[in-house]
Amino acid sequence: RFCLPLMLASLPTMAAAEEIPAALQESWGDFWLFRFFINAAGYASIVVPGFLLIQYFKRRNYLETGRGICFPVIKSCVFGSEVKSLHQEDGSLPPRTEPTESSTARQIFKLVFCAAGLQASYLTWGVLQERVMTRTYGATETDPGEKFKDSQFLVFMNRILAFTVAGLYCALTKQPRHGAPMYKYSFASLSNILSSWCQYEALKYVSFPTQVLAKASKVIPVMMMGKLVSRKSYEYWEYLTAALISVGVSMFLLSSAPNRHMSTVTTFSGIVLLAGYIIFDSFTSNWQDALFTYKMSPVQMMFGVNVFSCLFTVGSLLEQGALLESVRFMARHSEFMAHAVLLSVCSACGQLFIFYTINQFGAAVFTIIMTLRQAFAILLSCLIYGHTVTVMGGLGVAVVFMALFLRVYARSRMKKRSKKLPPGDSPIQKV
């Protein structure tokens, strides 16, 4: 009761003036800011006791004094079993498999397979994401139907399947000996589920093309987070492409016509949610880069992050009583159940295709494929859901993707130049 006036007071004046769709005005429980604080409280009920336990074991020097059946579990969760790898060249990427003597046709087939898998997984995921969050279920001539509103349940569905797939993969294939303290995954997990939640919620206020361009512009906050978290430095071409991306996104956002449909109008809430998505996602990638200084495979990272993601989301859903409510919604609408399951399958398969593509062809080829995927996603969304793009908006989209391809080209040139340097010289800048 006392949190509601506080949250209302914290909202900027312009938020009060924006038009919120009628479907979102049914109750304060459906307002995104209220839901955000409720979800955060649920995560805190797990994080705070866990933090206190970790501090207790460290102060007690449990690594030397601990005994009993729980010792291996506590050691793995709190202390880990190996020191960091100080000479790992680029832990954020899996070691690339150098191609053996194989035919050109086989390499082309692998490339087509990776590109098709990534495009199919993430284009389907994007279409379903917009369908689930913006359309009603069970609509008839007499009944307008109902929308699914709990984004956290969709995050839980995605993470539980990703956790299962990563666990099976680790169990069936040989993996490096794991040495990172398990609790360190929780930081990336929290930011990951919050970024996913913001992404789903933002679709209630902005169009899918706007969201795709916002994802493309996350290059800028990633660079800022890299400065703060990893103390990285960047080249002039990176700042140039980041500026071009921001200009293109601004052109697209400013091209919104005043008479557009409410579902495609960029509101203040949508901008805040997209900013939240970008900030949380930027922290996730930089924290994972730091974690990769331990010897681990990308699938082990996927497993560790999703363990905590499942724990946080299911705990929060149970505390709110939202898990059973979402399951009932799923039982009422079989179409929603099929969409939610397929959404999770596409998300999990897409992550595996990411690891395989980078391993086989490197990060540059992967980035080109995913950049093309973003362009296709905008086109597909406009065709299926009727989004309109003005001439100025189209120019903005073109500027964004030109900057992204320029970034890939400049990065590949930098890597080639660094390989040609004598052993005593160092490359200009490692990014």
PDB file of N, CA and C in Angstrom, residues 261-294:
ATOM      1  N   HIS A 261      -1.523   3.813 -35.468  1.00  0.00           N
ATOM      2  CA  HIS A 261      -2.313   3.045 -34.500  1.00  0.00           C
ATOM      3  C   HIS A 261      -1.614   3.022 -33.155  1.00  0.00           C
ATOM      4  N   MET A 262      -2.399   2.967 -32.070  1.00  0.00           N
ATOM      5  CA  MET A 262      -1.842   3.028 -30.724  1.00  0.00           C
ATOM      6  C   MET A 262      -0.829   1.919 -30.469  1.00  0.00           C
ATOM      7  N   SER A 263      -1.039   0.727 -31.060  1.00  0.00           N
ATOM      8  CA  SER A 263      -0.136  -0.378 -30.791  1.00  0.00           C
ATOM      9  C   SER A 263       1.246  -0.161 -31.379  1.00  0.00           C
ATOM     10  N   THR A 264       1.379   0.773 -32.303  1.00  0.00           N
ATOM     11  CA  THR A 264       2.682   1.019 -32.918  1.00  0.00           C
ATOM     12  C   THR A 264       3.255   2.374 -32.547  1.00  0.00           C
ATOM     13  N   VAL A 265       2.617   3.095 -31.698  1.00  0.00           N
ATOM     14  CA  VAL A 265       3.116   4.402 -31.279  1.00  0.00           C
ATOM     15  C   VAL A 265       4.167   4.220 -30.187  1.00  0.00           C
ATOM     16  N   THR A 266       5.305   4.861 -30.364  1.00  0.00           N
ATOM     17  CA  THR A 266       6.373   4.776 -29.372  1.00  0.00           C
ATOM     18  C   THR A 266       6.040   5.691 -28.198  1.00  0.00           C
ATOM     19  N   THR A 267       5.736   5.117 -27.071  1.00  0.00           N
ATOM     20  CA  THR A 267       5.382   5.890 -25.891  1.00  0.00           C
ATOM     21  C   THR A 267       6.581   6.020 -24.959  1.00  0.00           C
ATOM     22  N   PHE A 268       6.396   6.832 -23.947  1.00  0.00           N
ATOM     23  CA  PHE A 268       7.476   7.028 -22.981  1.00  0.00           C
ATOM     24  C   PHE A 268       7.796   5.727 -22.259  1.00  0.00           C
ATOM     25  N   SER A 269       6.768   4.974 -21.887  1.00  0.00           N
ATOM     26  CA  SER A 269       7.000   3.692 -21.210  1.00  0.00           C
ATOM     27  C   SER A 269       7.818   2.759 -22.089  1.00  0.00           C
ATOM     28  N   GLY A 270       7.510   2.726 -23.390  1.00  0.00           N
ATOM     29  CA  GLY A 270       8.267   1.872 -24.293  1.00  0.00           C
ATOM     30  C   GLY A 270       9.730   2.253 -24.362  1.00  0.00           C
ATOM     31  N   ILE A 271      10.006   3.562 -24.400  1.00  0.00           N
ATOM     32  CA  ILE A 271      11.390   4.031 -24.435  1.00  0.00           C
ATOM     33  C   ILE A 271      12.124   3.624 -23.162  1.00  0.00           C
ATOM     34  N   VAL A 272      11.478   3.781 -22.007  1.00  0.00           N
ATOM     35  CA  VAL A 272      12.109   3.415 -20.734  1.00  0.00           C
ATOM     36  C   VAL A 272      12.393   1.913 -20.692  1.00  0.00           C
ATOM     37  N   LEU A 273      11.437   1.111 -21.146  1.00  0.00           N
ATOM     38  CA  LEU A 273      11.626  -0.342 -21.127  1.00  0.00           C
ATOM     39  C   LEU A 273      12.735  -0.769 -22.084  1.00  0.00           C
ATOM     40  N   LEU A 274      12.795  -0.153 -23.251  1.00  0.00           N
ATOM     41  CA  LEU A 274      13.878  -0.474 -24.183  1.00  0.00           C
ATOM     42  C   LEU A 274      15.235  -0.062 -23.617  1.00  0.00           C
ATOM     43  N   ALA A 275      15.270   1.075 -22.938  1.00  0.00           N
ATOM     44  CA  ALA A 275      16.515   1.500 -22.291  1.00  0.00           C
ATOM     45  C   ALA A 275      16.915   0.508 -21.203  1.00  0.00           C
ATOM     46  N   GLY A 276      15.914   0.027 -20.446  1.00  0.00           N
ATOM     47  CA  GLY A 276      16.195  -0.986 -19.435  1.00  0.00           C
ATOM     48  C   GLY A 276      16.735  -2.256 -20.056  1.00  0.00           C
ATOM     49  N   TYR A 277      16.129  -2.677 -21.170  1.00  0.00           N
ATOM     50  CA  TYR A 277      16.609  -3.877 -21.861  1.00  0.00           C
ATOM     51  C   TYR A 277      18.071  -3.717 -22.277  1.00  0.00           C
ATOM     52  N   ILE A 278      18.386  -2.566 -22.885  1.00  0.00           N
ATOM     53  CA  ILE A 278      19.745  -2.350 -23.396  1.00  0.00           C
ATOM     54  C   ILE A 278      20.754  -2.317 -22.254  1.00  0.00           C
ATOM     55  N   ILE A 279      20.423  -1.636 -21.155  1.00  0.00           N
ATOM     56  CA  ILE A 279      21.346  -1.524 -20.021  1.00  0.00           C
ATOM     57  C   ILE A 279      21.587  -2.890 -19.388  1.00  0.00           C
ATOM     58  N   PHE A 280      20.520  -3.622 -19.107  1.00  0.00           N
ATOM     59  CA  PHE A 280      20.680  -4.938 -18.482  1.00  0.00           C
ATOM     60  C   PHE A 280      21.423  -5.898 -19.402  1.00  0.00           C
ATOM     61  N   ASP A 281      21.107  -5.867 -20.702  1.00  0.00           N
ATOM     62  CA  ASP A 281      21.759  -6.781 -21.635  1.00  0.00           C
ATOM     63  C   ASP A 281      23.231  -6.434 -21.800  1.00  0.00           C
ATOM     64  N   SER A 282      23.563  -5.144 -21.754  1.00  0.00           N
ATOM     65  CA  SER A 282      24.959  -4.732 -21.849  1.00  0.00           C
ATOM     66  C   SER A 282      25.755  -5.228 -20.650  1.00  0.00           C
ATOM     67  N   PHE A 283      25.154  -5.150 -19.474  1.00  0.00           N
ATOM     68  CA  PHE A 283      25.836  -5.665 -18.287  1.00  0.00           C
ATOM     69  C   PHE A 283      26.029  -7.177 -18.387  1.00  0.00           C
ATOM     70  N   THR A 284      25.017  -7.894 -18.912  1.00  0.00           N
ATOM     71  CA  THR A 284      25.112  -9.353 -19.025  1.00  0.00           C
ATOM     72  C   THR A 284      26.307  -9.754 -19.866  1.00  0.00           C
ATOM     73  N   SER A 285      26.451  -9.160 -21.050  1.00  0.00           N
ATOM     74  CA  SER A 285      27.542  -9.553 -21.945  1.00  0.00           C
ATOM     75  C   SER A 285      28.906  -9.235 -21.344  1.00  0.00           C
ATOM     76  N   ASN A 286      29.036  -8.088 -20.682  1.00  0.00           N
ATOM     77  CA  ASN A 286      30.329  -7.735 -20.091  1.00  0.00           C
ATOM     78  C   ASN A 286      30.650  -8.599 -18.877  1.00  0.00           C
ATOM     79  N   TRP A 287      29.631  -8.944 -18.080  1.00  0.00           N
ATOM     80  CA  TRP A 287      29.880  -9.819 -16.931  1.00  0.00           C
ATOM     81  C   TRP A 287      30.255 -11.228 -17.406  1.00  0.00           C
ATOM     82  N   GLN A 288      29.618 -11.695 -18.487  1.00  0.00           N
ATOM     83  CA  GLN A 288      29.971 -13.006 -19.022  1.00  0.00           C
ATOM     84  C   GLN A 288      31.389 -13.002 -19.570  1.00  0.00           C
ATOM     85  N   ASP A 289      31.811 -11.899 -20.179  1.00  0.00           N
ATOM     86  CA  ASP A 289      33.198 -11.787 -20.627  1.00  0.00           C
ATOM     87  C   ASP A 289      34.153 -11.959 -19.453  1.00  0.00           C
ATOM     88  N   ALA A 290      33.813 -11.347 -18.318  1.00  0.00           N
ATOM     89  CA  ALA A 290      34.659 -11.485 -17.129  1.00  0.00           C
ATOM     90  C   ALA A 290      34.650 -12.919 -16.612  1.00  0.00           C
ATOM     91  N   LEU A 291      33.501 -13.584 -16.662  1.00  0.00           N
ATOM     92  CA  LEU A 291      33.412 -14.975 -16.200  1.00  0.00           C
ATOM     93  C   LEU A 291      34.203 -15.927 -17.082  1.00  0.00           C
ATOM     94  N   PHE A 292      34.338 -15.604 -18.363  1.00  0.00           N
ATOM     95  CA  PHE A 292      35.048 -16.495 -19.276  1.00  0.00           C
ATOM     96  C   PHE A 292      36.540 -16.542 -18.996  1.00  0.00           C
ATOM     97  N   THR A 293      37.045 -15.700 -18.061  1.00  0.00           N
ATOM     98  CA  THR A 293      38.441 -15.833 -17.659  1.00  0.00           C
ATOM     99  C   THR A 293      38.662 -17.123 -16.894  1.00  0.00           C
ATOM    100  N   TYR A 294      37.587 -17.732 -16.398  1.00  0.00           N
ATOM    101  CA  TYR A 294      37.662 -19.102 -15.903  1.00  0.00           C
ATOM    102  C   TYR A 294      37.570 -20.041 -17.104  1.00  0.00           C
TER     103      TYR A 294
END
